Short mmCIF file of C-alpha atoms in Angstrom, two decimals:
data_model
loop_
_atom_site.label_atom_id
_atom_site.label_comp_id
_atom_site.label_asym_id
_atom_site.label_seq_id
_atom_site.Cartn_x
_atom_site.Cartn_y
_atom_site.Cartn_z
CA UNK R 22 0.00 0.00 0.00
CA UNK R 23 1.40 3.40 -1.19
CA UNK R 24 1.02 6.28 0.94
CA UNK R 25 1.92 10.04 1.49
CA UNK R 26 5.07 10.36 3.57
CA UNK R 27 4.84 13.33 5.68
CA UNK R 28 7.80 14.99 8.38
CA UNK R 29 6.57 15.80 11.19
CA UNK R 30 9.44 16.86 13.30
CA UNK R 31 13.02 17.49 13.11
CA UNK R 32 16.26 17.53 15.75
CA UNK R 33 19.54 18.57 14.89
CA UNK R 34 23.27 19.40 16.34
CA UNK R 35 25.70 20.57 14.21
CA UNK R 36 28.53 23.20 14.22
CA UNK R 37 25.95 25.66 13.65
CA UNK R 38 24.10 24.99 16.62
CA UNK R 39 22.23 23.13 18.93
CA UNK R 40 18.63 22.38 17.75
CA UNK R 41 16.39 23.82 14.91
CA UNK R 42 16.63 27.71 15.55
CA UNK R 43 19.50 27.78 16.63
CA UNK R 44 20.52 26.26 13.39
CA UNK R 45 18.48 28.43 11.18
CA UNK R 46 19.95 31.55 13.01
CA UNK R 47 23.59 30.43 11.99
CA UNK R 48 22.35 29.77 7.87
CA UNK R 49 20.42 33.13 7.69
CA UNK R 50 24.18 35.15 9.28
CA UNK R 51 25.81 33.28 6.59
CA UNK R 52 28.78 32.61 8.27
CA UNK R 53 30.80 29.47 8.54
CA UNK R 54 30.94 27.42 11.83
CA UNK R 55 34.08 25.68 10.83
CA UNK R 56 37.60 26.33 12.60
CA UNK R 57 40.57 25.22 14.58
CA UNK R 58 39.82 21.39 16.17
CA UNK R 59 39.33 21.67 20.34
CA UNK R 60 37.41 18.10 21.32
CA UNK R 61 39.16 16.01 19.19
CA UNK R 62 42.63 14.85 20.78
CA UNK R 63 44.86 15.35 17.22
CA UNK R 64 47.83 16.70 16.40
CA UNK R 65 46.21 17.21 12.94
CA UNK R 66 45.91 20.86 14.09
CA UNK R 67 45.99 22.15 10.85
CA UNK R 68 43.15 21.06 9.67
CA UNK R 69 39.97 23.11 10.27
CA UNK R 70 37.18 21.14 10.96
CA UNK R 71 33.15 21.43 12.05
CA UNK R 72 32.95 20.42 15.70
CA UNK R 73 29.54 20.89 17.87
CA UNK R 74 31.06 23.25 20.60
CA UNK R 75 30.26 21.58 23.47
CA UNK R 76 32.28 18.54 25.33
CA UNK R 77 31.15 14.91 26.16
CA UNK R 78 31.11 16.36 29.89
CA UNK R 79 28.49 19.15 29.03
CA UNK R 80 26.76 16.95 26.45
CA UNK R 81 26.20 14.56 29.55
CA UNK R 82 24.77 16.65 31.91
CA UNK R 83 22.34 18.23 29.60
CA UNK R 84 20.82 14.99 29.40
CA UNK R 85 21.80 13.17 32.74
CA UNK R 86 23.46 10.37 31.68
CA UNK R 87 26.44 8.25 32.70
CA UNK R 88 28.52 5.62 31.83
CA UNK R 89 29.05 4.42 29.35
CA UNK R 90 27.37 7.19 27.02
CA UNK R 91 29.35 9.53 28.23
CA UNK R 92 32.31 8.72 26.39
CA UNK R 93 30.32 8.49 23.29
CA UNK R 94 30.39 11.69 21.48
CA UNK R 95 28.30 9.57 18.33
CA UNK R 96 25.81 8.61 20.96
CA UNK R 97 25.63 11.75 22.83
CA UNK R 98 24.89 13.96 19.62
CA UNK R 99 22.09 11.33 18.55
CA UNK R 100 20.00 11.42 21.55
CA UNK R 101 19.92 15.37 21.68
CA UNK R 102 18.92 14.91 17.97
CA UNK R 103 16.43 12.33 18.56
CA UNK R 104 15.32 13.87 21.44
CA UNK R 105 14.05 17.20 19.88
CA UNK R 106 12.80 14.77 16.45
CA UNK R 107 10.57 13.37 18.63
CA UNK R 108 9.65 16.44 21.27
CA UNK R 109 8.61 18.96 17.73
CA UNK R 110 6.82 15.62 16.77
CA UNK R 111 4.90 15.41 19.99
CA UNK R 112 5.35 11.37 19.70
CA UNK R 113 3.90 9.72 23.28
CA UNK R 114 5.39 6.47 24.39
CA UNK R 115 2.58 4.52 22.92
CA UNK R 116 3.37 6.17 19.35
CA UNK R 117 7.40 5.05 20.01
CA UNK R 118 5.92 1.72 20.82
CA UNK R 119 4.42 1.42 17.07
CA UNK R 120 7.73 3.18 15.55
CA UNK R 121 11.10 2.33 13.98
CA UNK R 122 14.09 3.96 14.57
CA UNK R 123 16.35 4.09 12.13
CA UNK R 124 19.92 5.11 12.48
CA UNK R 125 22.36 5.92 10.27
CA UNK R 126 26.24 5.87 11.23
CA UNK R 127 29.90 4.63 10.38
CA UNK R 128 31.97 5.84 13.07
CA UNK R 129 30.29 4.90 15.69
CA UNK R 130 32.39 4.05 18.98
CA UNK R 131 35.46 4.66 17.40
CA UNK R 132 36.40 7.72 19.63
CA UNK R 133 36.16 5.02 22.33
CA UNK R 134 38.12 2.50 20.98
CA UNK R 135 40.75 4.83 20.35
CA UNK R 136 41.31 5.69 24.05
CA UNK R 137 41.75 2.14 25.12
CA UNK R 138 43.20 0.13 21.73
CA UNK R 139 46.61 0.42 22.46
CA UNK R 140 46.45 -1.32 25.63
CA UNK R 141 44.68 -3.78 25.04
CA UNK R 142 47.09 -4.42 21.56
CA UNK R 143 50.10 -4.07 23.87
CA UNK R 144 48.84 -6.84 26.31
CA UNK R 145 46.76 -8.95 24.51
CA UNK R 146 44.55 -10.15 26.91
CA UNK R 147 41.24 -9.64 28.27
CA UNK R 148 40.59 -6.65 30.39
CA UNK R 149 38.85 -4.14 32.01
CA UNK R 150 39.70 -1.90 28.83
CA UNK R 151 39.32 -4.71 25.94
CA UNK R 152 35.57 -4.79 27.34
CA UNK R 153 35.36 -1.33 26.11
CA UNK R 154 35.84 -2.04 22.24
CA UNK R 155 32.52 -3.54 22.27
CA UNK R 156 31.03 -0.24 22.00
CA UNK R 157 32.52 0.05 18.69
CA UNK R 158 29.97 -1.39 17.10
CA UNK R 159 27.74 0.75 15.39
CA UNK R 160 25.00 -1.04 16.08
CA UNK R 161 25.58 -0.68 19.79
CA UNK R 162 25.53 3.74 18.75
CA UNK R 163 22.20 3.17 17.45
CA UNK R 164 20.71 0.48 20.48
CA UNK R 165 22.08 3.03 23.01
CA UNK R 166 20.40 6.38 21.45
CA UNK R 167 16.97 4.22 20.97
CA UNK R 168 17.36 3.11 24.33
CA UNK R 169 17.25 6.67 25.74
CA UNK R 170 14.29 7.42 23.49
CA UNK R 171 11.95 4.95 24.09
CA UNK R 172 10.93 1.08 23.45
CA UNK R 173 10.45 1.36 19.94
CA UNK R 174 9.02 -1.56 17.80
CA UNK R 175 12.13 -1.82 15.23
CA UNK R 176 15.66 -0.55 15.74
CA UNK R 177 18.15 -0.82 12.71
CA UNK R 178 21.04 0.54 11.58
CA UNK R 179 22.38 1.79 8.18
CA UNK R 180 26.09 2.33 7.45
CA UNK R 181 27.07 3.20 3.70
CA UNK R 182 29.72 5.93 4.54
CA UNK R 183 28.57 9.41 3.67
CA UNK R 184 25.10 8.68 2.38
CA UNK R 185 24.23 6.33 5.67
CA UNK R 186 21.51 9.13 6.94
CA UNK R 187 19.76 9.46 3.31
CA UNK R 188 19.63 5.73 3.50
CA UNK R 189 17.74 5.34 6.92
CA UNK R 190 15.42 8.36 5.81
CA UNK R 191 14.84 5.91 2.69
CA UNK R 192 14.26 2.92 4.47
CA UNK R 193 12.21 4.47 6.96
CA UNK R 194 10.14 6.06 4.00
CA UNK R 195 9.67 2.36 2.11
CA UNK R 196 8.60 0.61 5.39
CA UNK R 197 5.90 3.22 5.49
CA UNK R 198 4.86 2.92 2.46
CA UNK R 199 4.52 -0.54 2.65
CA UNK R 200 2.59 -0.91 5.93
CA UNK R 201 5.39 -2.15 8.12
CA UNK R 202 5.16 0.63 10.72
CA UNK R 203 3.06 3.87 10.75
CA UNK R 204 5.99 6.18 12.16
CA UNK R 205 9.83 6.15 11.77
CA UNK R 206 12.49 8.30 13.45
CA UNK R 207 15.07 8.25 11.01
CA UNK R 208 18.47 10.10 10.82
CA UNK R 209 22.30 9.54 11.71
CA UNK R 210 24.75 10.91 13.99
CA UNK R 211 29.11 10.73 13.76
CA UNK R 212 31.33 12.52 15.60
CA UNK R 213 34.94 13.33 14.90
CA UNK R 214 37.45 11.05 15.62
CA UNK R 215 41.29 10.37 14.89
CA UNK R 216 40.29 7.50 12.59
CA UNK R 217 38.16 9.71 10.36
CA UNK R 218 40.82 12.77 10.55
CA UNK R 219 43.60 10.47 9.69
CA UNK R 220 41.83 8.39 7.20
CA UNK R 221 40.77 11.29 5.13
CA UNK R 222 44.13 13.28 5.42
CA UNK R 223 45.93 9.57 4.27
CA UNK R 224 43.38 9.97 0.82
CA UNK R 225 44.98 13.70 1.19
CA UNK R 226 41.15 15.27 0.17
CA UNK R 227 41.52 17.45 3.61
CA UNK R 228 41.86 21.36 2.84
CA UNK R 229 44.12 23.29 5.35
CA UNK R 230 41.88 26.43 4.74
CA UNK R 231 37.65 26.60 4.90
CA UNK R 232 36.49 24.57 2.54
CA UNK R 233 34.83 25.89 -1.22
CA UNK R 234 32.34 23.48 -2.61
CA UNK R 235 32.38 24.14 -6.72
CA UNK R 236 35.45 26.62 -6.67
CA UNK R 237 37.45 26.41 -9.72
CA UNK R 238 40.57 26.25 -6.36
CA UNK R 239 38.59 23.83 -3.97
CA UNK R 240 41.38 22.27 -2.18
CA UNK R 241 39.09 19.49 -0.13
CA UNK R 242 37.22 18.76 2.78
CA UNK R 243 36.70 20.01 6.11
CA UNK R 244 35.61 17.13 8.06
CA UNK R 245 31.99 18.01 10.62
CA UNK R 246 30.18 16.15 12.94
CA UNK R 247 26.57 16.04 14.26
CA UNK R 248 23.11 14.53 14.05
CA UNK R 249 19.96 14.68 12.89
CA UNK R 250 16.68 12.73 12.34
CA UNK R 251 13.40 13.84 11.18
CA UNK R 252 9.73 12.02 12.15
CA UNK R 253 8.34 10.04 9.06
CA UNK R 254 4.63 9.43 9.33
CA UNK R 255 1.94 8.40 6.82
CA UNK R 256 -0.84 10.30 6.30
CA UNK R 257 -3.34 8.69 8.74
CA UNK R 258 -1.24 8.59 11.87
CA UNK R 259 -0.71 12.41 11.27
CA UNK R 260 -3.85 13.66 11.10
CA UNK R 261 -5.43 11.55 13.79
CA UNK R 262 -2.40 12.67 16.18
CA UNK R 263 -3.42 16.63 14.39
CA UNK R 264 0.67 17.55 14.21
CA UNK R 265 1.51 19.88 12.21
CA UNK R 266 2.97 18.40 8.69
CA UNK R 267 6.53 20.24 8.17
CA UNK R 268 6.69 18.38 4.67
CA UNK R 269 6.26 15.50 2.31
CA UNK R 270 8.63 13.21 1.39
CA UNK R 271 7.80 12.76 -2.55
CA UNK R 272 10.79 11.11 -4.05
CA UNK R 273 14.02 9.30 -3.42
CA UNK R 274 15.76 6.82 -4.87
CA UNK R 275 19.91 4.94 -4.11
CA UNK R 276 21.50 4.19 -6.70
CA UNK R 277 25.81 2.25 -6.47
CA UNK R 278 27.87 2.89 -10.24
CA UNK R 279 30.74 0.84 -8.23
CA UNK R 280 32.99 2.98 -10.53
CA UNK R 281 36.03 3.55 -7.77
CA UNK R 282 36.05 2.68 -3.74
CA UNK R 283 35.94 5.90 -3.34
CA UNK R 284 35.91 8.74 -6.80
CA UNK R 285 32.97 8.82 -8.82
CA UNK R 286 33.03 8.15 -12.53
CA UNK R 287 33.69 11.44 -14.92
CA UNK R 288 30.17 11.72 -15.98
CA UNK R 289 28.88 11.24 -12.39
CA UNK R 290 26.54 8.12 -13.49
CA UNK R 291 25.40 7.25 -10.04
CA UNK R 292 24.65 10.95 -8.88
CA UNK R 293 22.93 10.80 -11.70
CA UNK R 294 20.65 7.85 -12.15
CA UNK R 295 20.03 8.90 -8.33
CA UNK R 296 18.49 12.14 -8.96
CA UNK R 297 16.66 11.01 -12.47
CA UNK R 298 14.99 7.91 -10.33
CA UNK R 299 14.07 10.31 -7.31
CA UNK R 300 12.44 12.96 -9.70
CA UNK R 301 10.48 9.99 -11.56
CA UNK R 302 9.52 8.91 -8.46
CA UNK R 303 8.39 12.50 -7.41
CA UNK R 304 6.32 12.85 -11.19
CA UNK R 305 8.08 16.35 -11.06
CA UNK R 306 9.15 18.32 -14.47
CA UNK R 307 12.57 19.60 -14.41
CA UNK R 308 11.31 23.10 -13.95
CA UNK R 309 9.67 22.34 -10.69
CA UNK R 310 12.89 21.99 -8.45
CA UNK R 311 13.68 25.35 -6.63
CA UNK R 312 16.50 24.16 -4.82
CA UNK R 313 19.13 21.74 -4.78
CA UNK R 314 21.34 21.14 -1.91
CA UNK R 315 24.33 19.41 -3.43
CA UNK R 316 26.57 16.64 -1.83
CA UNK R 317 29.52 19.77 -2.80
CA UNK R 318 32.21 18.37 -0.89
CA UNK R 319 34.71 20.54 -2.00
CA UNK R 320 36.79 17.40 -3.54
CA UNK R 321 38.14 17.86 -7.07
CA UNK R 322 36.39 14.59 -7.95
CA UNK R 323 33.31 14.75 -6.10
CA UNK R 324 32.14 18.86 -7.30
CA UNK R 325 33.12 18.34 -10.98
CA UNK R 326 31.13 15.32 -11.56
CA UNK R 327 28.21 16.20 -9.52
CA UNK R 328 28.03 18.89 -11.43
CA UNK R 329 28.25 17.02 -15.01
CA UNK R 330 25.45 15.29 -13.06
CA UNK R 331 23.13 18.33 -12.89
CA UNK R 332 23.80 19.32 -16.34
CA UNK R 333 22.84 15.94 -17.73
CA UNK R 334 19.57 16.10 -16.48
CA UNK R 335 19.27 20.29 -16.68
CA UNK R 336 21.12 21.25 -19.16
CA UNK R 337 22.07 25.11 -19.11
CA UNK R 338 19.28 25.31 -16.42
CA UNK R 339 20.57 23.95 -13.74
CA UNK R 340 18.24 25.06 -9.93
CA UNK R 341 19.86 26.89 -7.76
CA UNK R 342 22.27 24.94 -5.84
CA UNK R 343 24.40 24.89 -2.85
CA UNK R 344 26.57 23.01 -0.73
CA UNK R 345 25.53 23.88 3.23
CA UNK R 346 29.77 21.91 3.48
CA UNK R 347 30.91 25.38 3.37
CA UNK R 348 28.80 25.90 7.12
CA UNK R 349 28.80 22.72 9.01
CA UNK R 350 31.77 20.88 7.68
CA UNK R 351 31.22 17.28 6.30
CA UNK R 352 29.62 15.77 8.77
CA UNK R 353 29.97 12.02 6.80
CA UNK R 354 27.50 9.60 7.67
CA UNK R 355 25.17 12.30 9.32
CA UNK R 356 25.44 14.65 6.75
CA UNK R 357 21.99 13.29 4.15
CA UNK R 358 20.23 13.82 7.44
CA UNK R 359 21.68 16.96 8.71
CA UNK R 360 21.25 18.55 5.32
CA UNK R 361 18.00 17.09 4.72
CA UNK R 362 16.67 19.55 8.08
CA UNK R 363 18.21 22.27 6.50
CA UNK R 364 16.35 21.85 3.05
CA UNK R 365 13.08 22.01 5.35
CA UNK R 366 14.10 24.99 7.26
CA UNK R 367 14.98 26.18 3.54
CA UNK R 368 11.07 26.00 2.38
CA UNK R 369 9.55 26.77 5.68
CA UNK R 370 11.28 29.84 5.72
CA UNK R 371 11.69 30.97 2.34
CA UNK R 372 15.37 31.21 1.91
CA UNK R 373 18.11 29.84 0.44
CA UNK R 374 21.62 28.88 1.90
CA UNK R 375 24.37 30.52 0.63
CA UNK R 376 27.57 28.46 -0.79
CA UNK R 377 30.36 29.88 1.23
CA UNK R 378 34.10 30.11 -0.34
CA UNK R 379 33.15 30.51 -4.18
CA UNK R 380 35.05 32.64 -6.16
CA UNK R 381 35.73 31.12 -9.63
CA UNK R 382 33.41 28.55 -11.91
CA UNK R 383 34.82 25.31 -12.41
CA UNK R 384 33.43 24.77 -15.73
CA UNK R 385 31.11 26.36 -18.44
CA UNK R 386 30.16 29.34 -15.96
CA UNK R 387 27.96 27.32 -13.49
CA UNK R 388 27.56 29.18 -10.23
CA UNK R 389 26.06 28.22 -7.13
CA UNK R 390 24.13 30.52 -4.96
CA UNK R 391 26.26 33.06 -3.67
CA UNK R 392 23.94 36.17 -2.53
CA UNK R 393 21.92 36.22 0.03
CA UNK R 394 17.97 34.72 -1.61
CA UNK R 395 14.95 35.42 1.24
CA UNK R 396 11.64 35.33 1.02
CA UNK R 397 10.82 33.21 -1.63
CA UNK R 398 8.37 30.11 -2.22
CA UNK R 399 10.23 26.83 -1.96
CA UNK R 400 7.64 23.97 -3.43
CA UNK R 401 10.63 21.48 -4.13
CA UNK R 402 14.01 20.74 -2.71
CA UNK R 403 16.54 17.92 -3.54
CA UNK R 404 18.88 16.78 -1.52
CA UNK R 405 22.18 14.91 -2.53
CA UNK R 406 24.26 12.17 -0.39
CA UNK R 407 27.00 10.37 -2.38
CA UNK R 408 28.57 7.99 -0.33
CA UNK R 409 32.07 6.02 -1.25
CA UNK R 410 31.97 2.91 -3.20
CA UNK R 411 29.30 5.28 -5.67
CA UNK R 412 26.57 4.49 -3.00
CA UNK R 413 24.60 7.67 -4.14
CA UNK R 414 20.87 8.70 -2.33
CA UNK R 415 18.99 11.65 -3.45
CA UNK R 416 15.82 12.74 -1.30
CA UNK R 417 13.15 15.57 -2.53
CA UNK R 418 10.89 16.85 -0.23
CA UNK R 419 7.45 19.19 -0.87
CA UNK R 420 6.23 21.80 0.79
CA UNK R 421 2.58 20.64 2.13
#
């Protein structure tokens, strides 16, 4: 049985904030939250990254918890995330009860595991600390945030690198649609770790200055972390409940060109096929998307073909387009669901985020937005989450 799929709430940390307005308040200054690293323990110093500014200490006393949560960062950020989801959704325990919760992540406990690998590697044996590499798991992230939440009737996890959050919002979206569950809390959360930072500088895609997504002189990434998850509800459940409906779902679709473990192919084929199957899905004309909010990474790869992407399906008239990179960092497994609360807070409040760093085109003159666009009627937004291995996700959402 096919049905509407409606959001009905939203939670989100970031470097731009804690929680929704806080968040919008940081787009509409246009002003980028990334700088010099001060939770993560790195000597990686000169890399500028997007870090929520508060510690596992304060993050733990805002919501009273102990051990062993509190030396989660990637749990920690997904239960304030969750938390608010669920609060702006006004879900009750019995609605948790009939819900999934669907997280995605690929990280996980690693910021654990780093504090206690080396001794257990040097005496390889059990002990107190080789007990602690069990919350490595990502799976164990996602049981842990649920846990805090409430008893819901499904927990899962999805880990495809940087598209992991577009992929629970998708699999949330299907098992409505087919009459599994009613309601889904779906999102991801991934903090920074020395694993990530070191990984990413060893691919040497890590810019030393603030990243620019589609500049002609992009130099990279700028590693973020965060969380976010949005309510997913069909169309009965939310308007017997009588939430407010803070937008529809209409089209997504995941596409893998296994071109490269981690480029994408010179004509971006799976960005592609992932944004053609999303709008068929959607029944939308190529004129009706007002805004896309591009993967952008600010890799040489990554911004050149998503952009052959766009102008396979659009021609010389492409949307306008951004990468929201520039503001929070990439925020990697989180970031399909971090961005994908932005592109709401984009139509409900009739403005466009800016694409920080651009100076020069890359190729034939294509320019994202760079000027401040308010008040204006977003009806359709896509969102783009490319993960490596060409697991690519695009979502669009409608204003109801």
């Amino acid at each position: 049985m096919e049905d509407k799929v409606f959001v009905t709430g939203v939670g989100i940390i970031s470097a731009l904030g804690v929680g929704k307005d806080a968040t919008l308040q940081a787009l509409l200054k246009g002003e980028s939250c990334i700088g010099s690293a001060t939770y993560i323990q790195t000597e990686h110093k000169e890399f500028p990254v997007g870090e929520v500014s508060l510690s596992n200490a304060e993050m733990s006393r805002m919501l009273n918890v102990g051990y062993p949560i509190d030396g989660l960062r990637t749990v920690l950020m997904g239960i304030i995330a969750s938390k608010e989801a669920v609060s702006s959704a006004a879900l009750t325990t019995e609605d948790i009860h009939r819900a999934a919760f669907i997280n995605g992540t690929t990280v996980g406990g690693m910021d654990k595991t780093e504090r206690h690998f080396k001794k257990v590697f040097d005496t390889n044996a059990e002990t107190s600390e080789s007990l602690e590499l069990k919350y490595n798991d990502c799976g164990y992230s996602t049981e842990l945030i649920a846990d805090n939440i409430g008893k819901f009737g499904m927990v899962t996890t999805t880990s495809t690198a940087c598209s992991s959050s577009a992929n629970a919002i998708i699999l949330g979206a299907n098992l409505i649609r087919s009459g599994v569950v009613d309601i889904a809390v779906v999102g991801g959360t991934e903090a920074l770790t020395r694993f990530h930072l070191n990984g990413f500088n060893t691919l040497m895609i890590l810019d030393r200055e603030i990243c620019r997504p589609f500049d002609k002189e992009r130099g990279g990434i700028n590693l973020g972390e965060g969380a976010a998850y949005i309510v997913l509800e069909n169309e009965k459940s939310a308007r017997m409940r009588g939430v407010d409906i803070l937008g529809v779902l209409c089209g997504f679709a995941n596409t893998c060109d296994a071109f490269h473990q981690t480029a994408t192919s010179e004509n971006g084929e799976g960005a592609y096929l992932a944004m053609r199957k999303a709008m068929e899905m959607a029944k939308l004309d190529l004129f009706e998307i007002d805004y896309i909010n591009a993967h952008g990474t600010g890799t040489p790869n990554n911004d050149e073909t998503e952009l052959s992407a766009m102008k396979r399906i659009w021609g010389d008239n492409i949307p306008r387009f951004s990468s929201t990179k520039s503001f929070t960092g990439h925020t990697t497994s989180a970031s399909g669901a971090i961005e994908t609360v932005i592109c709401l807070l984009s139509m409900q409040n009739g403005f466009v985020p800016k694409n920080l760093g651009w100076h020069t085109s890359i190729k034939d003159d294509i320019i994202p937005v760079i000027e401040d666009i308010e008040n204006i009627d977003i009806k359709h937004v896509i969102n783009n989450s490319f993960g490596f291995g060409g697991n690519d996700s695009t979502l669009i959402f409608e204003a109801f």
